[in-house]
Amino acid sequence: MEFGLRDTVVLVTGASRGLGAAMAIALAEEGAHVVAAARSVGSLEEVAAQGHGRISTIEADMSDETSVAAVVPEVIARHGRIDGLINNAGIAPAGKFVDQDPQIWRDALAVNVVAPMLLAQAAGRHMIEQGGGRIVNIASTTGVRGKPHLVGYSTSKGAVVRMTEALAAEWARHNVQVNCIAPGAFVTEAQKAVTESADLHARRVAKIPAGRMADPGELVPLAALLVSPASPFTTGGVFVVDGGESGKL
């Protein structure tokens, strides 16, 4: 199936590694002009080198509202439009809730909720003016079902799910589709503590009906579909990709 992504312009945040890098590279392979945003310039350049000349980079700190505010205008300045936004950047501070400094939750909300809202608002203005666009928010299964020791993260990702649904309802009449993907356990750098420990890995996999963790590339087809013109009637959806874990009783 052709996604129709050739020569579309897509912004991907948190694109220096993991799921963001996999999505950025795959979208470029589909012919999109990808703008990859993250804090790590060196890692971004490594991703761009795999993009067949179709990935450009922006250094941006999602915890800094001034930095976030500059991203969409830069995309427009480079390409004259923005067709897709994948809000992927996020942080997941872990710890016992009773012991956590409230600033830790504020940081999680800043990166995981405020930054995606600001980017969606800025991109949405242009999408509405140009007659349409697609926004994909990357949440988490912890935003669908809470997880102990990840209270701030679970709360922030739950907010992303509700934001997705509300924006989808508000912008559907403007031909702007807004959807959400909630990944489960993927083999990324963020999961190194799990993947590098035989005991932790075995315990993690035991909770997944599919019997394994997923490769980042397994998220790519769904993300490509949702950020493409090929899904014009799909909006407000929350797509869980977790090997059946959250579907268990």
JSON list of C-alpha atoms in Angstrom, two decimals, residues 6-226:
[
{"chain": "A", "resi": 6, "resn": "ARG", "atom": "CA", "xyz": [6.19, 11.57, -0.93]},
{"chain": "A", "resi": 7, "resn": "ASP", "atom": "CA", "xyz": [7.15, 15.24, -0.61]},
{"chain": "A", "resi": 8, "resn": "THR", "atom": "CA", "xyz": [5.01, 15.76, 2.48]},
{"chain": "A", "resi": 9, "resn": "VAL", "atom": "CA", "xyz": [6.66, 17.61, 5.36]},
{"chain": "A", "resi": 10, "resn": "VAL", "atom": "CA", "xyz": [6.71, 15.82, 8.73]},
{"chain": "A", "resi": 11, "resn": "LEU", "atom": "CA", "xyz": [8.16, 16.99, 12.04]},
{"chain": "A", "resi": 12, "resn": "VAL", "atom": "CA", "xyz": [9.26, 14.24, 14.45]},
{"chain": "A", "resi": 13, "resn": "THR", "atom": "CA", "xyz": [10.34, 15.15, 17.99]},
{"chain": "A", "resi": 14, "resn": "GLY", "atom": "CA", "xyz": [12.58, 12.99, 20.14]},
{"chain": "A", "resi": 15, "resn": "ALA", "atom": "CA", "xyz": [14.07, 11.76, 16.88]},
{"chain": "A", "resi": 16, "resn": "SER", "atom": "CA", "xyz": [17.66, 11.22, 17.97]},
{"chain": "A", "resi": 17, "resn": "ARG", "atom": "CA", "xyz": [17.14, 7.62, 19.10]},
{"chain": "A", "resi": 18, "resn": "GLY", "atom": "CA", "xyz": [14.67, 4.82, 19.72]},
{"chain": "A", "resi": 19, "resn": "LEU", "atom": "CA", "xyz": [11.15, 5.07, 18.34]},
{"chain": "A", "resi": 20, "resn": "GLY", "atom": "CA", "xyz": [11.64, 8.62, 17.10]},
{"chain": "A", "resi": 21, "resn": "ALA", "atom": "CA", "xyz": [14.73, 7.74, 15.07]},
{"chain": "A", "resi": 22, "resn": "ALA", "atom": "CA", "xyz": [13.04, 4.67, 13.59]},
{"chain": "A", "resi": 23, "resn": "MET", "atom": "CA", "xyz": [10.00, 6.71, 12.53]},
{"chain": "A", "resi": 24, "resn": "ALA", "atom": "CA", "xyz": [12.07, 9.56, 11.08]},
{"chain": "A", "resi": 25, "resn": "ILE", "atom": "CA", "xyz": [14.19, 7.23, 8.96]},
{"chain": "A", "resi": 26, "resn": "ALA", "atom": "CA", "xyz": [11.23, 5.20, 7.74]},
{"chain": "A", "resi": 27, "resn": "LEU", "atom": "CA", "xyz": [9.23, 8.29, 6.78]},
{"chain": "A", "resi": 28, "resn": "ALA", "atom": "CA", "xyz": [12.19, 9.59, 4.80]},
{"chain": "A", "resi": 29, "resn": "GLU", "atom": "CA", "xyz": [12.39, 6.22, 3.02]},
{"chain": "A", "resi": 30, "resn": "GLU", "atom": "CA", "xyz": [8.73, 6.73, 2.09]},
{"chain": "A", "resi": 31, "resn": "GLY", "atom": "CA", "xyz": [9.66, 10.01, 0.44]},
{"chain": "A", "resi": 32, "resn": "ALA", "atom": "CA", "xyz": [8.69, 12.51, 3.13]},
{"chain": "A", "resi": 33, "resn": "HIS", "atom": "CA", "xyz": [10.78, 15.55, 4.00]},
{"chain": "A", "resi": 34, "resn": "VAL", "atom": "CA", "xyz": [11.42, 14.88, 7.68]},
{"chain": "A", "resi": 35, "resn": "VAL", "atom": "CA", "xyz": [12.51, 17.47, 10.21]},
{"chain": "A", "resi": 36, "resn": "ALA", "atom": "CA", "xyz": [14.01, 15.63, 13.17]},
{"chain": "A", "resi": 37, "resn": "ALA", "atom": "CA", "xyz": [14.06, 17.52, 16.47]},
{"chain": "A", "resi": 38, "resn": "ALA", "atom": "CA", "xyz": [15.87, 16.63, 19.71]},
{"chain": "A", "resi": 39, "resn": "ARG", "atom": "CA", "xyz": [18.48, 17.93, 22.15]},
{"chain": "A", "resi": 40, "resn": "SER", "atom": "CA", "xyz": [21.30, 15.61, 21.06]},
{"chain": "A", "resi": 41, "resn": "VAL", "atom": "CA", "xyz": [22.81, 17.17, 17.94]},
{"chain": "A", "resi": 42, "resn": "GLY", "atom": "CA", "xyz": [25.35, 14.41, 17.40]},
{"chain": "A", "resi": 43, "resn": "SER", "atom": "CA", "xyz": [22.76, 11.66, 17.51]},
{"chain": "A", "resi": 44, "resn": "LEU", "atom": "CA", "xyz": [20.42, 13.66, 15.26]},
{"chain": "A", "resi": 45, "resn": "GLU", "atom": "CA", "xyz": [23.14, 13.93, 12.63]},
{"chain": "A", "resi": 46, "resn": "GLU", "atom": "CA", "xyz": [23.60, 10.15, 12.75]},
{"chain": "A", "resi": 47, "resn": "VAL", "atom": "CA", "xyz": [19.87, 9.75, 12.09]},
{"chain": "A", "resi": 48, "resn": "ALA", "atom": "CA", "xyz": [19.94, 12.32, 9.29]},
{"chain": "A", "resi": 49, "resn": "ALA", "atom": "CA", "xyz": [22.78, 10.41, 7.62]},
{"chain": "A", "resi": 50, "resn": "GLN", "atom": "CA", "xyz": [20.39, 7.49, 7.16]},
{"chain": "A", "resi": 51, "resn": "GLY", "atom": "CA", "xyz": [17.65, 9.63, 5.63]},
{"chain": "A", "resi": 52, "resn": "HIS", "atom": "CA", "xyz": [18.66, 9.61, 1.95]},
{"chain": "A", "resi": 53, "resn": "GLY", "atom": "CA", "xyz": [19.01, 13.40, 2.04]},
{"chain": "A", "resi": 54, "resn": "ARG", "atom": "CA", "xyz": [15.42, 13.84, 3.23]},
{"chain": "A", "resi": 55, "resn": "ILE", "atom": "CA", "xyz": [16.06, 14.42, 6.94]},
{"chain": "A", "resi": 56, "resn": "SER", "atom": "CA", "xyz": [17.06, 17.81, 8.30]},
{"chain": "A", "resi": 57, "resn": "THR", "atom": "CA", "xyz": [17.60, 18.50, 11.99]},
{"chain": "A", "resi": 58, "resn": "ILE", "atom": "CA", "xyz": [16.61, 21.03, 14.63]},
{"chain": "A", "resi": 59, "resn": "GLU", "atom": "CA", "xyz": [18.20, 21.22, 18.06]},
{"chain": "A", "resi": 60, "resn": "ALA", "atom": "CA", "xyz": [15.32, 21.70, 20.51]},
{"chain": "A", "resi": 61, "resn": "ASP", "atom": "CA", "xyz": [14.80, 21.24, 24.24]},
{"chain": "A", "resi": 62, "resn": "MET", "atom": "CA", "xyz": [11.25, 20.10, 24.93]},
{"chain": "A", "resi": 63, "resn": "SER", "atom": "CA", "xyz": [11.50, 21.26, 28.56]},
{"chain": "A", "resi": 64, "resn": "ASP", "atom": "CA", "xyz": [12.07, 24.87, 27.42]},
{"chain": "A", "resi": 65, "resn": "GLU", "atom": "CA", "xyz": [8.96, 26.61, 26.07]},
{"chain": "A", "resi": 66, "resn": "THR", "atom": "CA", "xyz": [11.04, 29.19, 24.18]},
{"chain": "A", "resi": 67, "resn": "SER", "atom": "CA", "xyz": [12.92, 26.41, 22.41]},
{"chain": "A", "resi": 68, "resn": "VAL", "atom": "CA", "xyz": [9.67, 24.58, 21.64]},
{"chain": "A", "resi": 69, "resn": "ALA", "atom": "CA", "xyz": [8.05, 27.73, 20.26]},
{"chain": "A", "resi": 70, "resn": "ALA", "atom": "CA", "xyz": [10.79, 28.09, 17.64]},
{"chain": "A", "resi": 71, "resn": "VAL", "atom": "CA", "xyz": [10.42, 24.63, 16.12]},
{"chain": "A", "resi": 72, "resn": "VAL", "atom": "CA", "xyz": [7.30, 24.85, 13.94]},
{"chain": "A", "resi": 73, "resn": "PRO", "atom": "CA", "xyz": [8.20, 28.31, 12.55]},
{"chain": "A", "resi": 74, "resn": "GLU", "atom": "CA", "xyz": [11.58, 26.86, 11.54]},
{"chain": "A", "resi": 75, "resn": "VAL", "atom": "CA", "xyz": [9.89, 23.95, 9.74]},
{"chain": "A", "resi": 76, "resn": "ILE", "atom": "CA", "xyz": [7.66, 26.41, 7.87]},
{"chain": "A", "resi": 77, "resn": "ALA", "atom": "CA", "xyz": [10.64, 28.61, 7.02]},
{"chain": "A", "resi": 78, "resn": "ARG", "atom": "CA", "xyz": [12.46, 25.64, 5.48]},
{"chain": "A", "resi": 79, "resn": "HIS", "atom": "CA", "xyz": [9.61, 23.97, 3.63]},
{"chain": "A", "resi": 80, "resn": "GLY", "atom": "CA", "xyz": [6.74, 26.46, 3.40]},
{"chain": "A", "resi": 81, "resn": "ARG", "atom": "CA", "xyz": [4.28, 24.05, 5.03]},
{"chain": "A", "resi": 82, "resn": "ILE", "atom": "CA", "xyz": [3.84, 21.31, 7.60]},
{"chain": "A", "resi": 83, "resn": "ASP", "atom": "CA", "xyz": [1.75, 18.23, 6.80]},
{"chain": "A", "resi": 84, "resn": "GLY", "atom": "CA", "xyz": [2.49, 16.00, 9.74]},
{"chain": "A", "resi": 85, "resn": "LEU", "atom": "CA", "xyz": [3.63, 16.20, 13.36]},
{"chain": "A", "resi": 86, "resn": "ILE", "atom": "CA", "xyz": [4.72, 13.24, 15.48]},
{"chain": "A", "resi": 87, "resn": "ASN", "atom": "CA", "xyz": [4.97, 14.26, 19.14]},
{"chain": "A", "resi": 88, "resn": "ASN", "atom": "CA", "xyz": [7.35, 11.57, 20.32]},
{"chain": "A", "resi": 89, "resn": "ALA", "atom": "CA", "xyz": [9.75, 13.25, 22.78]},
{"chain": "A", "resi": 90, "resn": "GLY", "atom": "CA", "xyz": [9.20, 12.26, 26.38]},
{"chain": "A", "resi": 91, "resn": "ILE", "atom": "CA", "xyz": [10.78, 11.53, 29.74]},
{"chain": "A", "resi": 92, "resn": "ALA", "atom": "CA", "xyz": [9.84, 8.82, 32.24]},
{"chain": "A", "resi": 93, "resn": "PRO", "atom": "CA", "xyz": [11.11, 9.61, 35.74]},
{"chain": "A", "resi": 94, "resn": "ALA", "atom": "CA", "xyz": [10.70, 6.58, 37.99]},
{"chain": "A", "resi": 95, "resn": "GLY", "atom": "CA", "xyz": [10.56, 6.30, 41.77]},
{"chain": "A", "resi": 96, "resn": "LYS", "atom": "CA", "xyz": [8.33, 5.81, 44.77]},
{"chain": "A", "resi": 97, "resn": "PHE", "atom": "CA", "xyz": [5.64, 8.49, 44.67]},
{"chain": "A", "resi": 98, "resn": "VAL", "atom": "CA", "xyz": [5.81, 9.27, 48.42]},
{"chain": "A", "resi": 99, "resn": "ASP", "atom": "CA", "xyz": [9.49, 10.17, 48.10]},
{"chain": "A", "resi": 100, "resn": "GLN", "atom": "CA", "xyz": [9.47, 12.18, 44.86]},
{"chain": "A", "resi": 101, "resn": "ASP", "atom": "CA", "xyz": [10.15, 15.88, 44.66]},
{"chain": "A", "resi": 102, "resn": "PRO", "atom": "CA", "xyz": [7.19, 17.61, 42.97]},
{"chain": "A", "resi": 103, "resn": "GLN", "atom": "CA", "xyz": [9.63, 19.19, 40.52]},
{"chain": "A", "resi": 104, "resn": "ILE", "atom": "CA", "xyz": [10.08, 15.75, 38.97]},
{"chain": "A", "resi": 105, "resn": "TRP", "atom": "CA", "xyz": [6.38, 15.67, 38.10]},
{"chain": "A", "resi": 106, "resn": "ARG", "atom": "CA", "xyz": [6.53, 19.23, 36.80]},
{"chain": "A", "resi": 107, "resn": "ASP", "atom": "CA", "xyz": [9.40, 18.28, 34.52]},
{"chain": "A", "resi": 108, "resn": "ALA", "atom": "CA", "xyz": [7.44, 15.28, 33.19]},
{"chain": "A", "resi": 109, "resn": "LEU", "atom": "CA", "xyz": [4.40, 17.45, 32.52]},
{"chain": "A", "resi": 110, "resn": "ALA", "atom": "CA", "xyz": [6.52, 20.10, 30.79]},
{"chain": "A", "resi": 111, "resn": "VAL", "atom": "CA", "xyz": [8.10, 17.66, 28.35]},
{"chain": "A", "resi": 112, "resn": "ASN", "atom": "CA", "xyz": [5.29, 15.15, 27.95]},
{"chain": "A", "resi": 113, "resn": "VAL", "atom": "CA", "xyz": [2.24, 17.44, 27.94]},
{"chain": "A", "resi": 114, "resn": "VAL", "atom": "CA", "xyz": [3.04, 21.14, 27.57]},
{"chain": "A", "resi": 115, "resn": "ALA", "atom": "CA", "xyz": [5.52, 20.72, 24.69]},
{"chain": "A", "resi": 116, "resn": "PRO", "atom": "CA", "xyz": [3.18, 18.49, 22.62]},
{"chain": "A", "resi": 117, "resn": "MET", "atom": "CA", "xyz": [0.32, 20.93, 23.23]},
{"chain": "A", "resi": 118, "resn": "LEU", "atom": "CA", "xyz": [2.39, 23.90, 22.09]},
{"chain": "A", "resi": 119, "resn": "LEU", "atom": "CA", "xyz": [3.63, 22.05, 19.01]},
{"chain": "A", "resi": 120, "resn": "ALA", "atom": "CA", "xyz": [0.14, 20.81, 18.16]},
{"chain": "A", "resi": 121, "resn": "GLN", "atom": "CA", "xyz": [-1.25, 24.33, 18.51]},
{"chain": "A", "resi": 122, "resn": "ALA", "atom": "CA", "xyz": [1.43, 25.87, 16.30]},
{"chain": "A", "resi": 123, "resn": "ALA", "atom": "CA", "xyz": [1.26, 23.11, 13.69]},
{"chain": "A", "resi": 124, "resn": "GLY", "atom": "CA", "xyz": [-2.52, 23.04, 13.82]},
{"chain": "A", "resi": 125, "resn": "ARG", "atom": "CA", "xyz": [-2.79, 26.70, 12.86]},
{"chain": "A", "resi": 126, "resn": "HIS", "atom": "CA", "xyz": [-0.86, 26.05, 9.66]},
{"chain": "A", "resi": 127, "resn": "MET", "atom": "CA", "xyz": [-2.65, 22.79, 8.93]},
{"chain": "A", "resi": 128, "resn": "ILE", "atom": "CA", "xyz": [-6.04, 24.48, 9.21]},
{"chain": "A", "resi": 129, "resn": "GLU", "atom": "CA", "xyz": [-4.91, 27.30, 6.89]},
{"chain": "A", "resi": 130, "resn": "GLN", "atom": "CA", "xyz": [-3.51, 24.92, 4.28]},
{"chain": "A", "resi": 131, "resn": "GLY", "atom": "CA", "xyz": [-6.59, 22.68, 4.30]},
{"chain": "A", "resi": 132, "resn": "GLY", "atom": "CA", "xyz": [-5.49, 19.71, 6.41]},
{"chain": "A", "resi": 133, "resn": "GLY", "atom": "CA", "xyz": [-2.78, 17.77, 8.18]},
{"chain": "A", "resi": 134, "resn": "ARG", "atom": "CA", "xyz": [-2.09, 14.94, 10.60]},
{"chain": "A", "resi": 135, "resn": "ILE", "atom": "CA", "xyz": [-0.86, 14.86, 14.19]},
{"chain": "A", "resi": 136, "resn": "VAL", "atom": "CA", "xyz": [0.27, 11.67, 15.93]},
{"chain": "A", "resi": 137, "resn": "ASN", "atom": "CA", "xyz": [0.93, 11.79, 19.66]},
{"chain": "A", "resi": 138, "resn": "ILE", "atom": "CA", "xyz": [3.07, 9.02, 21.14]},
{"chain": "A", "resi": 139, "resn": "ALA", "atom": "CA", "xyz": [1.67, 8.18, 24.56]},
{"chain": "A", "resi": 140, "resn": "SER", "atom": "CA", "xyz": [2.24, 4.90, 26.42]},
{"chain": "A", "resi": 141, "resn": "THR", "atom": "CA", "xyz": [0.32, 1.97, 27.79]},
{"chain": "A", "resi": 142, "resn": "THR", "atom": "CA", "xyz": [0.90, 3.65, 31.16]},
{"chain": "A", "resi": 143, "resn": "GLY", "atom": "CA", "xyz": [-1.35, 6.44, 29.90]},
{"chain": "A", "resi": 144, "resn": "VAL", "atom": "CA", "xyz": [-4.12, 3.89, 29.39]},
{"chain": "A", "resi": 145, "resn": "ARG", "atom": "CA", "xyz": [-3.49, 1.97, 32.61]},
{"chain": "A", "resi": 146, "resn": "GLY", "atom": "CA", "xyz": [-1.45, 3.44, 35.45]},
{"chain": "A", "resi": 147, "resn": "LYS", "atom": "CA", "xyz": [1.83, 1.86, 36.51]},
{"chain": "A", "resi": 148, "resn": "PRO", "atom": "CA", "xyz": [3.42, 1.89, 39.96]},
{"chain": "A", "resi": 149, "resn": "HIS", "atom": "CA", "xyz": [6.60, 3.94, 40.39]},
{"chain": "A", "resi": 150, "resn": "LEU", "atom": "CA", "xyz": [5.71, 5.88, 37.22]},
{"chain": "A", "resi": 151, "resn": "VAL", "atom": "CA", "xyz": [2.98, 8.12, 38.61]},
{"chain": "A", "resi": 152, "resn": "GLY", "atom": "CA", "xyz": [4.16, 11.35, 36.96]},
{"chain": "A", "resi": 153, "resn": "TYR", "atom": "CA", "xyz": [4.77, 9.62, 33.65]},
{"chain": "A", "resi": 154, "resn": "SER", "atom": "CA", "xyz": [1.43, 7.78, 33.74]},
{"chain": "A", "resi": 155, "resn": "THR", "atom": "CA", "xyz": [-0.38, 11.00, 34.57]},
{"chain": "A", "resi": 156, "resn": "SER", "atom": "CA", "xyz": [1.30, 12.91, 31.74]},
{"chain": "A", "resi": 157, "resn": "LYS", "atom": "CA", "xyz": [0.65, 10.21, 29.16]},
{"chain": "A", "resi": 158, "resn": "GLY", "atom": "CA", "xyz": [-2.98, 9.97, 30.26]},
{"chain": "A", "resi": 159, "resn": "ALA", "atom": "CA", "xyz": [-3.22, 13.69, 29.56]},
{"chain": "A", "resi": 160, "resn": "VAL", "atom": "CA", "xyz": [-1.79, 13.10, 26.07]},
{"chain": "A", "resi": 161, "resn": "VAL", "atom": "CA", "xyz": [-4.55, 10.57, 25.38]},
{"chain": "A", "resi": 162, "resn": "ARG", "atom": "CA", "xyz": [-7.29, 13.03, 26.44]},
{"chain": "A", "resi": 163, "resn": "MET", "atom": "CA", "xyz": [-5.64, 15.86, 24.48]},
{"chain": "A", "resi": 164, "resn": "THR", "atom": "CA", "xyz": [-5.64, 13.67, 21.38]},
{"chain": "A", "resi": 165, "resn": "GLU", "atom": "CA", "xyz": [-9.35, 12.93, 21.67]},
{"chain": "A", "resi": 166, "resn": "ALA", "atom": "CA", "xyz": [-10.30, 16.55, 22.33]},
{"chain": "A", "resi": 167, "resn": "LEU", "atom": "CA", "xyz": [-8.23, 17.95, 19.46]},
{"chain": "A", "resi": 168, "resn": "ALA", "atom": "CA", "xyz": [-9.53, 15.30, 17.09]},
{"chain": "A", "resi": 169, "resn": "ALA", "atom": "CA", "xyz": [-13.11, 16.35, 17.84]},
{"chain": "A", "resi": 170, "resn": "GLU", "atom": "CA", "xyz": [-12.29, 20.05, 17.52]},
{"chain": "A", "resi": 171, "resn": "TRP", "atom": "CA", "xyz": [-10.29, 19.87, 14.30]},
{"chain": "A", "resi": 172, "resn": "ALA", "atom": "CA", "xyz": [-12.00, 17.12, 12.31]},
{"chain": "A", "resi": 173, "resn": "ARG", "atom": "CA", "xyz": [-14.03, 19.70, 10.38]},
{"chain": "A", "resi": 174, "resn": "HIS", "atom": "CA", "xyz": [-10.76, 21.28, 9.25]},
{"chain": "A", "resi": 175, "resn": "ASN", "atom": "CA", "xyz": [-9.47, 17.99, 7.80]},
{"chain": "A", "resi": 176, "resn": "VAL", "atom": "CA", "xyz": [-6.86, 17.72, 10.55]},
{"chain": "A", "resi": 177, "resn": "GLN", "atom": "CA", "xyz": [-6.63, 14.20, 11.96]},
{"chain": "A", "resi": 178, "resn": "VAL", "atom": "CA", "xyz": [-5.23, 13.70, 15.46]},
{"chain": "A", "resi": 179, "resn": "ASN", "atom": "CA", "xyz": [-4.41, 10.21, 16.73]},
{"chain": "A", "resi": 180, "resn": "CYS", "atom": "CA", "xyz": [-2.42, 8.60, 19.48]},
{"chain": "A", "resi": 181, "resn": "ILE", "atom": "CA", "xyz": [-0.19, 5.52, 19.67]},
{"chain": "A", "resi": 182, "resn": "ALA", "atom": "CA", "xyz": [0.35, 3.89, 23.07]},
{"chain": "A", "resi": 183, "resn": "PRO", "atom": "CA", "xyz": [3.43, 1.65, 22.86]},
{"chain": "A", "resi": 184, "resn": "GLY", "atom": "CA", "xyz": [4.23, -1.06, 25.35]},
{"chain": "A", "resi": 185, "resn": "ALA", "atom": "CA", "xyz": [7.64, -2.68, 25.79]},
{"chain": "A", "resi": 186, "resn": "PHE", "atom": "CA", "xyz": [10.04, -1.84, 22.95]},
{"chain": "A", "resi": 187, "resn": "VAL", "atom": "CA", "xyz": [13.75, -2.55, 22.77]},
{"chain": "A", "resi": 188, "resn": "THR", "atom": "CA", "xyz": [15.15, 0.98, 22.97]},
{"chain": "A", "resi": 189, "resn": "GLU", "atom": "CA", "xyz": [17.91, 2.76, 24.87]},
{"chain": "A", "resi": 190, "resn": "ALA", "atom": "CA", "xyz": [15.30, 3.83, 27.42]},
{"chain": "A", "resi": 191, "resn": "GLN", "atom": "CA", "xyz": [14.83, 0.14, 28.26]},
{"chain": "A", "resi": 192, "resn": "LYS", "atom": "CA", "xyz": [18.54, -0.70, 28.65]},
{"chain": "A", "resi": 193, "resn": "ALA", "atom": "CA", "xyz": [18.16, -1.49, 32.32]},
{"chain": "A", "resi": 194, "resn": "VAL", "atom": "CA", "xyz": [15.66, -4.17, 31.37]},
{"chain": "A", "resi": 195, "resn": "THR", "atom": "CA", "xyz": [17.25, -5.54, 28.21]},
{"chain": "A", "resi": 196, "resn": "GLU", "atom": "CA", "xyz": [20.72, -5.80, 29.72]},
{"chain": "A", "resi": 197, "resn": "SER", "atom": "CA", "xyz": [19.57, -7.77, 32.77]},
{"chain": "A", "resi": 198, "resn": "ALA", "atom": "CA", "xyz": [18.58, -11.38, 32.13]},
{"chain": "A", "resi": 199, "resn": "ASP", "atom": "CA", "xyz": [16.41, -11.43, 35.25]},
{"chain": "A", "resi": 200, "resn": "LEU", "atom": "CA", "xyz": [14.61, -8.13, 34.57]},
{"chain": "A", "resi": 201, "resn": "HIS", "atom": "CA", "xyz": [14.15, -9.02, 30.92]},
{"chain": "A", "resi": 202, "resn": "ALA", "atom": "CA", "xyz": [12.65, -12.42, 31.75]},
{"chain": "A", "resi": 203, "resn": "ARG", "atom": "CA", "xyz": [10.25, -10.86, 34.25]},
{"chain": "A", "resi": 204, "resn": "ARG", "atom": "CA", "xyz": [9.24, -8.14, 31.78]},
{"chain": "A", "resi": 205, "resn": "VAL", "atom": "CA", "xyz": [8.64, -10.57, 28.93]},
{"chain": "A", "resi": 206, "resn": "ALA", "atom": "CA", "xyz": [6.60, -12.85, 31.21]},
{"chain": "A", "resi": 207, "resn": "LYS", "atom": "CA", "xyz": [3.95, -10.11, 31.39]},
{"chain": "A", "resi": 208, "resn": "ILE", "atom": "CA", "xyz": [3.57, -9.88, 27.60]},
{"chain": "A", "resi": 209, "resn": "PRO", "atom": "CA", "xyz": [1.27, -12.42, 25.90]},
{"chain": "A", "resi": 210, "resn": "ALA", "atom": "CA", "xyz": [3.35, -12.18, 22.71]},
{"chain": "A", "resi": 211, "resn": "GLY", "atom": "CA", "xyz": [6.29, -13.47, 24.74]},
{"chain": "A", "resi": 212, "resn": "ARG", "atom": "CA", "xyz": [8.78, -10.79, 23.70]},
{"chain": "A", "resi": 213, "resn": "MET", "atom": "CA", "xyz": [9.59, -7.10, 23.54]},
{"chain": "A", "resi": 214, "resn": "ALA", "atom": "CA", "xyz": [9.13, -5.31, 20.22]},
{"chain": "A", "resi": 215, "resn": "ASP", "atom": "CA", "xyz": [11.62, -3.79, 17.82]},
{"chain": "A", "resi": 216, "resn": "PRO", "atom": "CA", "xyz": [11.16, -0.04, 17.13]},
{"chain": "A", "resi": 217, "resn": "GLY", "atom": "CA", "xyz": [10.54, -0.84, 13.48]},
{"chain": "A", "resi": 218, "resn": "GLU", "atom": "CA", "xyz": [7.33, -2.60, 14.43]},
{"chain": "A", "resi": 219, "resn": "LEU", "atom": "CA", "xyz": [5.75, 0.74, 15.34]},
{"chain": "A", "resi": 220, "resn": "VAL", "atom": "CA", "xyz": [6.67, 2.35, 12.04]},
{"chain": "A", "resi": 221, "resn": "PRO", "atom": "CA", "xyz": [3.87, 1.12, 9.72]},
{"chain": "A", "resi": 222, "resn": "LEU", "atom": "CA", "xyz": [1.14, 2.35, 12.04]},
{"chain": "A", "resi": 223, "resn": "ALA", "atom": "CA", "xyz": [2.83, 5.72, 12.55]},
{"chain": "A", "resi": 224, "resn": "ALA", "atom": "CA", "xyz": [3.34, 6.10, 8.80]},
{"chain": "A", "resi": 225, "resn": "LEU", "atom": "CA", "xyz": [-0.33, 5.35, 8.13]},
{"chain": "A", "resi": 226, "resn": "LEU", "atom": "CA", "xyz": [-1.61, 7.78, 10.75]}
]
